[in-house]
mmCIF file of C-alpha atoms and ligand atoms in Angstrom:
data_model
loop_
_atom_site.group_PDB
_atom_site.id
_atom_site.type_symbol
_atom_site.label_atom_id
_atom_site.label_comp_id
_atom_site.label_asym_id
_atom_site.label_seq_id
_atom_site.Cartn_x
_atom_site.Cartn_y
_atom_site.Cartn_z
ATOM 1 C CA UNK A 1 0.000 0.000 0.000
ATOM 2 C CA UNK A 2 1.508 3.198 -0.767
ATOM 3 C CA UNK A 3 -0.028 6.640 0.793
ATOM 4 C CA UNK A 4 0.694 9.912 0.611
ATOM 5 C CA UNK A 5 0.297 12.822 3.189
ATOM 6 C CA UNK A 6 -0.766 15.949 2.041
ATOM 7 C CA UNK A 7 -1.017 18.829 4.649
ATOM 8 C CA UNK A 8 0.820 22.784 5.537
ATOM 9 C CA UNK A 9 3.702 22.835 7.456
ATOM 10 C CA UNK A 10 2.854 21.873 11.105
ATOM 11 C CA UNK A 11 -0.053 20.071 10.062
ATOM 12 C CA UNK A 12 0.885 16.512 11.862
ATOM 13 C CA UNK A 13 2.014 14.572 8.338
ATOM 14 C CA UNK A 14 5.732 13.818 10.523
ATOM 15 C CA UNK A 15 3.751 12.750 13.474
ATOM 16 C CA UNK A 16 1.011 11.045 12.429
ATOM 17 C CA UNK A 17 3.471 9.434 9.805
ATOM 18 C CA UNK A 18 5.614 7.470 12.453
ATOM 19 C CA UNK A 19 2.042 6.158 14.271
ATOM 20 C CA UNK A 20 0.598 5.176 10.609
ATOM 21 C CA UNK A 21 4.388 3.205 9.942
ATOM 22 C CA UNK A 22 4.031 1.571 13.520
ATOM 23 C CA UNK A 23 1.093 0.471 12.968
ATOM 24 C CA UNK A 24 1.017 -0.916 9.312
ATOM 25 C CA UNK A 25 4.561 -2.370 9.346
ATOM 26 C CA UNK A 26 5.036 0.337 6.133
ATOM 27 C CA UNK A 27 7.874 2.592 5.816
ATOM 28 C CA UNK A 28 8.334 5.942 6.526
ATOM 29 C CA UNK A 29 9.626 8.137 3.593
ATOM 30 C CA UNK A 30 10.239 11.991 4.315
ATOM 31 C CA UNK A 31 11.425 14.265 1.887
ATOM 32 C CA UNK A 32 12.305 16.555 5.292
ATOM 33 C CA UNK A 33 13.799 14.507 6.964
ATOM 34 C CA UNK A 34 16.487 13.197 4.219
ATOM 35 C CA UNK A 35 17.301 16.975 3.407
ATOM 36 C CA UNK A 36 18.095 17.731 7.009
ATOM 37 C CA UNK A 37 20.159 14.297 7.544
ATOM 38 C CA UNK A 38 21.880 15.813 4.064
ATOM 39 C CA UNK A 39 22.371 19.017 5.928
ATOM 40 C CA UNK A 40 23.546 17.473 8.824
ATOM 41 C CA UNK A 41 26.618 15.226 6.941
ATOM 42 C CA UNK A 42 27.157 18.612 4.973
ATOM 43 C CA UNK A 43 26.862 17.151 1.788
ATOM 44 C CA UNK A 44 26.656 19.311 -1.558
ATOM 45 C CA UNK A 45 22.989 17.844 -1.704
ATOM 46 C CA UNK A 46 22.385 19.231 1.827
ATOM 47 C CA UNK A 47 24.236 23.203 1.191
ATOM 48 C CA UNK A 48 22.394 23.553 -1.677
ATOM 49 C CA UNK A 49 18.746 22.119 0.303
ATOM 50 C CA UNK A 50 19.623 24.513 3.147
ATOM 51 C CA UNK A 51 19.661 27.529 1.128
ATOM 52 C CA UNK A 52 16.416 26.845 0.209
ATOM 53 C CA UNK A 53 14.856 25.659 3.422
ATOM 54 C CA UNK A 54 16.313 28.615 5.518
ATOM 55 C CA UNK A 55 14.227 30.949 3.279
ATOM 56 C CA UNK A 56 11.034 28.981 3.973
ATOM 57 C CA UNK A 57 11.363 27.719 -0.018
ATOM 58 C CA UNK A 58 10.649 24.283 -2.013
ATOM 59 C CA UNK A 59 14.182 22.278 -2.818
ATOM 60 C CA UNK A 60 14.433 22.413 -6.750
ATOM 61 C CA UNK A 61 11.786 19.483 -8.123
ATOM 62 C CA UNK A 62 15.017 18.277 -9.608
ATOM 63 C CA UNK A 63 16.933 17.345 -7.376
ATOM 64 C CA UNK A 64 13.986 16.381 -4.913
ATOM 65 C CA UNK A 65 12.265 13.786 -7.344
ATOM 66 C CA UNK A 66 15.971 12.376 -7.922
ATOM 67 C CA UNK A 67 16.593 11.753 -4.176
ATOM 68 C CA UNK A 68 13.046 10.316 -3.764
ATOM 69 C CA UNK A 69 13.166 8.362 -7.090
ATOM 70 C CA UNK A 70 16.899 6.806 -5.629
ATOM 71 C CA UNK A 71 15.435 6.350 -2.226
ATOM 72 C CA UNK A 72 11.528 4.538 -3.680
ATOM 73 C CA UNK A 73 14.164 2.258 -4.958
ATOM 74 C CA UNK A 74 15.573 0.320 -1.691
ATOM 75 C CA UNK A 75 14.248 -2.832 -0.559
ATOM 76 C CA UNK A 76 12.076 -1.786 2.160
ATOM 77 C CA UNK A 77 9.809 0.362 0.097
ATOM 78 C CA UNK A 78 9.174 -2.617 -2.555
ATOM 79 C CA UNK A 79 5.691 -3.462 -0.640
ATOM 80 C CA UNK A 80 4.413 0.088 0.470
ATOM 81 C CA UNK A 81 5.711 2.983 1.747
ATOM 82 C CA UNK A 82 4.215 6.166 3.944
ATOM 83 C CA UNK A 83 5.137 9.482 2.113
ATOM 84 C CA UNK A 84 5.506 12.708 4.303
ATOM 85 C CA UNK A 85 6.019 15.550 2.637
ATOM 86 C CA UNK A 86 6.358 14.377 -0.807
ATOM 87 C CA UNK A 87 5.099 15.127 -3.625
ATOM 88 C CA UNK A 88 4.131 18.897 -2.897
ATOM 89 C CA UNK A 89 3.097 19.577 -6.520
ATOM 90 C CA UNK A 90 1.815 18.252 -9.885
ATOM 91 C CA UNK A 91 4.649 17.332 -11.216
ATOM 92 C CA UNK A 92 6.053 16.322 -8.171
ATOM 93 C CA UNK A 93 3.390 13.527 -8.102
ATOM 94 C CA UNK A 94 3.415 12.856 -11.990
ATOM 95 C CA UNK A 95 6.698 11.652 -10.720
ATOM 96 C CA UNK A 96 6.295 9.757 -7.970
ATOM 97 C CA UNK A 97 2.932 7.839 -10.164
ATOM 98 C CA UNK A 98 5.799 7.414 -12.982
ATOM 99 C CA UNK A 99 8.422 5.524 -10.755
ATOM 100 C CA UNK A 100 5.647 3.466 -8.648
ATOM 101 C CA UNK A 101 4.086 2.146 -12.525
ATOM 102 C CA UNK A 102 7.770 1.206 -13.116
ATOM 103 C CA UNK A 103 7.306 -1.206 -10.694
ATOM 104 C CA UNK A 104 3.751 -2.177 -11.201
ATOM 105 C CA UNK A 105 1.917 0.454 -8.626
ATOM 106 C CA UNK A 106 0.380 3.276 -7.692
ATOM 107 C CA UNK A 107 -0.682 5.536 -4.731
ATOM 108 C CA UNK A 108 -3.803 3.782 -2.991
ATOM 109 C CA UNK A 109 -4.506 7.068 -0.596
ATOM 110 C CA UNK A 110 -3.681 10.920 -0.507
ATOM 111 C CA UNK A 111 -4.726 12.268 3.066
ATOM 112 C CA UNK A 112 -5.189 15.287 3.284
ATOM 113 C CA UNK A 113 -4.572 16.854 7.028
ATOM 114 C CA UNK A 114 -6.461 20.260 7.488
ATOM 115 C CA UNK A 115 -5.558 22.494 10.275
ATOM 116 C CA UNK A 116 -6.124 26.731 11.021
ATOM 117 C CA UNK A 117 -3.012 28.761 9.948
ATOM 118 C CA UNK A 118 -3.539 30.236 13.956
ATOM 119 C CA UNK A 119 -2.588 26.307 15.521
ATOM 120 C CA UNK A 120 -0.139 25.786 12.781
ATOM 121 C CA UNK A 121 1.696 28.556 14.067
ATOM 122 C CA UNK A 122 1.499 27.603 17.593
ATOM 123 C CA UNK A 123 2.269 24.024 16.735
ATOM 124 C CA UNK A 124 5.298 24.727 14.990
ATOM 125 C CA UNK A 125 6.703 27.455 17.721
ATOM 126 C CA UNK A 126 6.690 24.579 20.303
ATOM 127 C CA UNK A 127 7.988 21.697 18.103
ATOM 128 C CA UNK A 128 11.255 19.791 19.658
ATOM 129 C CA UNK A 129 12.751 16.851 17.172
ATOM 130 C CA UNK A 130 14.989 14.198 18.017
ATOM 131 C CA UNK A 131 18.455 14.488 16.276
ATOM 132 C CA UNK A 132 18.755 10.908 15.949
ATOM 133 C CA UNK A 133 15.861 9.066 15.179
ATOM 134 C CA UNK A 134 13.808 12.198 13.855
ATOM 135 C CA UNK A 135 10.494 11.862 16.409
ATOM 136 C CA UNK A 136 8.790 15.156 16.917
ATOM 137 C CA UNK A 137 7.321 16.228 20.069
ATOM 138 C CA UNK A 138 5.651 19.804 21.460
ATOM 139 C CA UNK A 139 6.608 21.374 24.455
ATOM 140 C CA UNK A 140 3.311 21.873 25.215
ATOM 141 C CA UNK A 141 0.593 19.432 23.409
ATOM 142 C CA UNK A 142 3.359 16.384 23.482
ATOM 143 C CA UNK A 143 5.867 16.998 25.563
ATOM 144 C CA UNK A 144 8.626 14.191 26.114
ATOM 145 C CA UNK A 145 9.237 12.304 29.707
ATOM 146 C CA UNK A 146 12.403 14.108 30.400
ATOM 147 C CA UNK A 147 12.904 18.038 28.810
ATOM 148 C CA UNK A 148 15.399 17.243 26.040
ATOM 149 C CA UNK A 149 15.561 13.874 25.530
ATOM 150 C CA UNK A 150 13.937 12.008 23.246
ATOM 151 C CA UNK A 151 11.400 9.009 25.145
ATOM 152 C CA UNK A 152 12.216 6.890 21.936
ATOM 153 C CA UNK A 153 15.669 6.658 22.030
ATOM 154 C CA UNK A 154 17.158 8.726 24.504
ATOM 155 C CA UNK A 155 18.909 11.239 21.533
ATOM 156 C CA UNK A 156 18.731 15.485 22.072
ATOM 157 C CA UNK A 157 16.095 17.382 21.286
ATOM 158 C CA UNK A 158 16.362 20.391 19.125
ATOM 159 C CA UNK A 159 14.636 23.285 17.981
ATOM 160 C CA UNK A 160 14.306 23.547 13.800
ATOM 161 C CA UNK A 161 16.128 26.389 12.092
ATOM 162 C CA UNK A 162 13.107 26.704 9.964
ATOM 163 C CA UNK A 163 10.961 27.036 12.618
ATOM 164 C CA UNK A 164 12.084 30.380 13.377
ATOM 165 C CA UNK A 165 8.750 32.807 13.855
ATOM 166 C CA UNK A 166 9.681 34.620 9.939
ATOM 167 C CA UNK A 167 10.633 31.658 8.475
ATOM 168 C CA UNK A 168 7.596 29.857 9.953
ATOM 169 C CA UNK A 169 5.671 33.193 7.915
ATOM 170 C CA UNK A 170 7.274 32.144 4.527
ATOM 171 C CA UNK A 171 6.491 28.264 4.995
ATOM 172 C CA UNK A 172 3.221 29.063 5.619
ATOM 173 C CA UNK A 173 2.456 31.800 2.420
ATOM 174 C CA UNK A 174 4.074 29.410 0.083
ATOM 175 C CA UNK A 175 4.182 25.885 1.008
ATOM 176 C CA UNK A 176 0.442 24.970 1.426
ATOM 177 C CA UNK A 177 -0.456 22.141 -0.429
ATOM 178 C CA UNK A 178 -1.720 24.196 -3.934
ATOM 179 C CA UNK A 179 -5.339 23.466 -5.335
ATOM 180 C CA UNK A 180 -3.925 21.613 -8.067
ATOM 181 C CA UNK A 181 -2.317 19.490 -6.317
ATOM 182 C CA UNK A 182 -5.153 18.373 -4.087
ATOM 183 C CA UNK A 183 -7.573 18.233 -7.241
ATOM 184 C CA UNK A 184 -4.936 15.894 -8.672
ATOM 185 C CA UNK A 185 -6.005 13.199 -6.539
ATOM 186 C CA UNK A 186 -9.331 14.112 -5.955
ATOM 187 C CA UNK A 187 -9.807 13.348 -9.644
ATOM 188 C CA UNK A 188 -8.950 9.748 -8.916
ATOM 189 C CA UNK A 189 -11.368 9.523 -5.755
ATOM 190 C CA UNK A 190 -8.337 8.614 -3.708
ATOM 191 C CA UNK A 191 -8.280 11.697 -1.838
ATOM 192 C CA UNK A 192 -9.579 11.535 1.836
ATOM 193 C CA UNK A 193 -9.973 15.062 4.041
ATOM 194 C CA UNK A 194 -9.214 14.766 7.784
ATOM 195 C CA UNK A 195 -9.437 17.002 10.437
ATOM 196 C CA UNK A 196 -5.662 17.378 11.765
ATOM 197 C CA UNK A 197 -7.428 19.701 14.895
ATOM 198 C CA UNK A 198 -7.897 16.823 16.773
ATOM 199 C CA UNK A 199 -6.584 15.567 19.523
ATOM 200 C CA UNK A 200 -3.033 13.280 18.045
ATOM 201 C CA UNK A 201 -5.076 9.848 19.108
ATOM 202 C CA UNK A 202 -8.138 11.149 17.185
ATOM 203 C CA UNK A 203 -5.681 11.961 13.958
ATOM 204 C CA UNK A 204 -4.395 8.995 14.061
ATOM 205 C CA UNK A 205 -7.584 6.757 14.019
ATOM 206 C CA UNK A 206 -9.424 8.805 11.104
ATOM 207 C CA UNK A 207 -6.111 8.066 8.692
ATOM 208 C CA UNK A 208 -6.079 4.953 9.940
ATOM 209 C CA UNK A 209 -9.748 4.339 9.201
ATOM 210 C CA UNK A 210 -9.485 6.081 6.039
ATOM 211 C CA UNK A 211 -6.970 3.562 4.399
ATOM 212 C CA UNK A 212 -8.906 1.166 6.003
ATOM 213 C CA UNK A 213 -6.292 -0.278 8.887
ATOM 214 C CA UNK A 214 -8.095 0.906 11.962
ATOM 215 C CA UNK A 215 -8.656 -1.797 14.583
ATOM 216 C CA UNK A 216 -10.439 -1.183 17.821
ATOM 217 C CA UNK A 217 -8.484 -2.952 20.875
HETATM 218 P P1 AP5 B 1 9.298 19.127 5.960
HETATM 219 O O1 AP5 B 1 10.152 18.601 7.029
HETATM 220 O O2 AP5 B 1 8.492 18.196 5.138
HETATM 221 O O3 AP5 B 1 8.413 20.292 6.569
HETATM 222 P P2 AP5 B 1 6.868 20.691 6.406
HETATM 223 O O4 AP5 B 1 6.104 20.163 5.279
HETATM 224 O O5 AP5 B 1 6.921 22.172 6.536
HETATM 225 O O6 AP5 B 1 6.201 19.990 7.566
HETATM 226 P P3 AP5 B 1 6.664 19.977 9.022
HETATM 227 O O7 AP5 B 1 7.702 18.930 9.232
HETATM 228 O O8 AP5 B 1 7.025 21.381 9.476
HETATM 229 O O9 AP5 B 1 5.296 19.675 9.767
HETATM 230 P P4 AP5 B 1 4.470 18.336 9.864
HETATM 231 O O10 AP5 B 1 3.218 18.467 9.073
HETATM 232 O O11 AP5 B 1 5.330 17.145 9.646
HETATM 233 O O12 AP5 B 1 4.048 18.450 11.401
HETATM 234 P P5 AP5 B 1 4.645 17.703 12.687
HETATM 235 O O13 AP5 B 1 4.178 16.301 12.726
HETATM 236 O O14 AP5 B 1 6.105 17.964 12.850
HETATM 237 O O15 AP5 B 1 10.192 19.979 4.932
HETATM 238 C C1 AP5 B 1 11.170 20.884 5.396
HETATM 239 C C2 AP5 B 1 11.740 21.637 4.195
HETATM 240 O O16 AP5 B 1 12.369 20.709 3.300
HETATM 241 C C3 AP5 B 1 10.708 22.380 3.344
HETATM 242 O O17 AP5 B 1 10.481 23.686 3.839
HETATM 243 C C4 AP5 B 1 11.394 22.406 1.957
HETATM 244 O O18 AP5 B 1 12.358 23.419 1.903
HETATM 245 C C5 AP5 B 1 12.113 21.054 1.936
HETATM 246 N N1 AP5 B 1 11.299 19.992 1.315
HETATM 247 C C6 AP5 B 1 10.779 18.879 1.935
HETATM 248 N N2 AP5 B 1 10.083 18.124 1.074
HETATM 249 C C7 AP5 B 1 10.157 18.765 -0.134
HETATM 250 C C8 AP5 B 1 9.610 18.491 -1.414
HETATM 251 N N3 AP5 B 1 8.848 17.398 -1.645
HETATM 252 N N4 AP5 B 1 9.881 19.360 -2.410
HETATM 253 C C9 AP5 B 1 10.655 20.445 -2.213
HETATM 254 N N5 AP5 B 1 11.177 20.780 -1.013
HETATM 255 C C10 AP5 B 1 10.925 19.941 0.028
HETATM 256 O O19 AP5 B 1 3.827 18.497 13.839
HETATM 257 C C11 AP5 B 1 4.108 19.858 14.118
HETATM 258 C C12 AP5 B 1 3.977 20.110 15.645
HETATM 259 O O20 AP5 B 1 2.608 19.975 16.022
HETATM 260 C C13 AP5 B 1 4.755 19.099 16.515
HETATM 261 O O21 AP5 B 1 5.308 19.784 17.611
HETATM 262 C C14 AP5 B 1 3.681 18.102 16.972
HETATM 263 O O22 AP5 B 1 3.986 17.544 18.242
HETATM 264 C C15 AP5 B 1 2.439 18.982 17.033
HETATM 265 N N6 AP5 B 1 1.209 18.271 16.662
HETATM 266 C C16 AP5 B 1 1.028 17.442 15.602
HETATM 267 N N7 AP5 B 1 -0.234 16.987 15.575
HETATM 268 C C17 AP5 B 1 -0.887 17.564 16.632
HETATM 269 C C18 AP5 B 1 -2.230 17.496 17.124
HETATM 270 N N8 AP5 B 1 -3.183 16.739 16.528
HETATM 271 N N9 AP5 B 1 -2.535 18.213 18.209
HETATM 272 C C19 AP5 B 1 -1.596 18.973 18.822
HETATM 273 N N10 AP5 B 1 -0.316 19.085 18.425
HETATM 274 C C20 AP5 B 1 0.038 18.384 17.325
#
């Protein structure tokens, strides 16, 4: 089963990501998280994503379908995969349906996560990530055990660079998921809305009943 998450910056797509991969065995793929773990080995991939992401700007379609082309391609995303973040436009996701047909198919469900630009902006002000396995917390709404330390694997927790208050401002005017986009998959009735105000448990069981995976314990 392959899925995509569609959503603004702050929306939940990270979070809700990691529960949907717990809980259907399928991979996690983020476009995000692969530019800042370029960043962090300070690779020429990850100086040239930087200069985009610091300005609250979309990483060349490029070099973004390349790395998620190269990365669609290892073994553990042969039987599904969770996409966060990815594609963020038309042809972004022409892309993404070309290299799935290459191996026989296709995106089964684009969910899209709807939340107020006020919460978003709240959301992402309090948002602590782990450095080493990437888990996302907020100081407020889901705050770790221990202030700092990741509950997961015990790694630091850090504050984004893009999550600085003007940078936050730029994500926000230009990285909403655009109309065409959304339409795109509408077309093919594979598009499912969900209210990302909820509480995280909430979020989690409408994907999860949307793809059709939800089991009451
Ligand atoms: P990326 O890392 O994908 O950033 P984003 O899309 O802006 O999304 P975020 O990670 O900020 O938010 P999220 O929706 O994952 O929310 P989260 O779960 O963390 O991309 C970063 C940059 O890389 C981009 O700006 C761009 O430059 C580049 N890039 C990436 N992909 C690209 C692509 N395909 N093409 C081109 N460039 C690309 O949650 C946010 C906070 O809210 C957390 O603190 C969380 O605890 C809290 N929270 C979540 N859900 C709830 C809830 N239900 N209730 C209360 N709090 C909640």
């Amino acid at each position: 089963m392959y899925i995509v998450l569609l959503g603004p910056p702050g929306a939940g797509k990270g979070t809700q990501a990691q529960r949907l991969a717990e809980a259907t065995g399928l991979v996690h793929i983020s476009t995000g998280d692969m530019f800042r773990e370029h960043v962090r080995k300070g690779t020429e991939l990850g100086q040239l994503a930087k200069s985009y992401m610091d300005r609250g700007e979309l990483v060349p379609d490029e070099v973004t379908i390349a790395m998620l082309v190269e990365r669609l391609g290892q073994p553990d995303a042969a039987k599904g995969a969770i996409f966060d973040g990815f594609p963020r436009n038309v042809a972004q996701a022409k892309a993404l349906d070309d290299a799935l047909a290459k191996r026989g198919a296709a995106i089964d469900h684009a969910l899209l996560i709807e939340v107020s630009d006020d919460e978003l902006v709240a959301r992402l002000g309090g948002r602590w990530m782990c450095r080493q396995c990437g888990a996302v917390y907020h100081e407020r709404n889901d705050p770790p055990k221990t202030p700092g330390v990741c509950d997961r694997c015990g790694g630091e927790l850090y504050q984004r660079d893009d999550d600085k208050p003007d940078v936050v401002r730029a994500r926000l005017e230009k990285q909403k998921p655009p109309a065409d986009l959304i339409e795109y998959y509408r077309a093919r009735g594979i598009l499912r809305t969900i209210d990302g105000e909820q509480p995280l448990d909430a979020v989690t069981k409408a994907l999860l009943e949307a793809i059709g995976s939800w089991q009451s314990a």
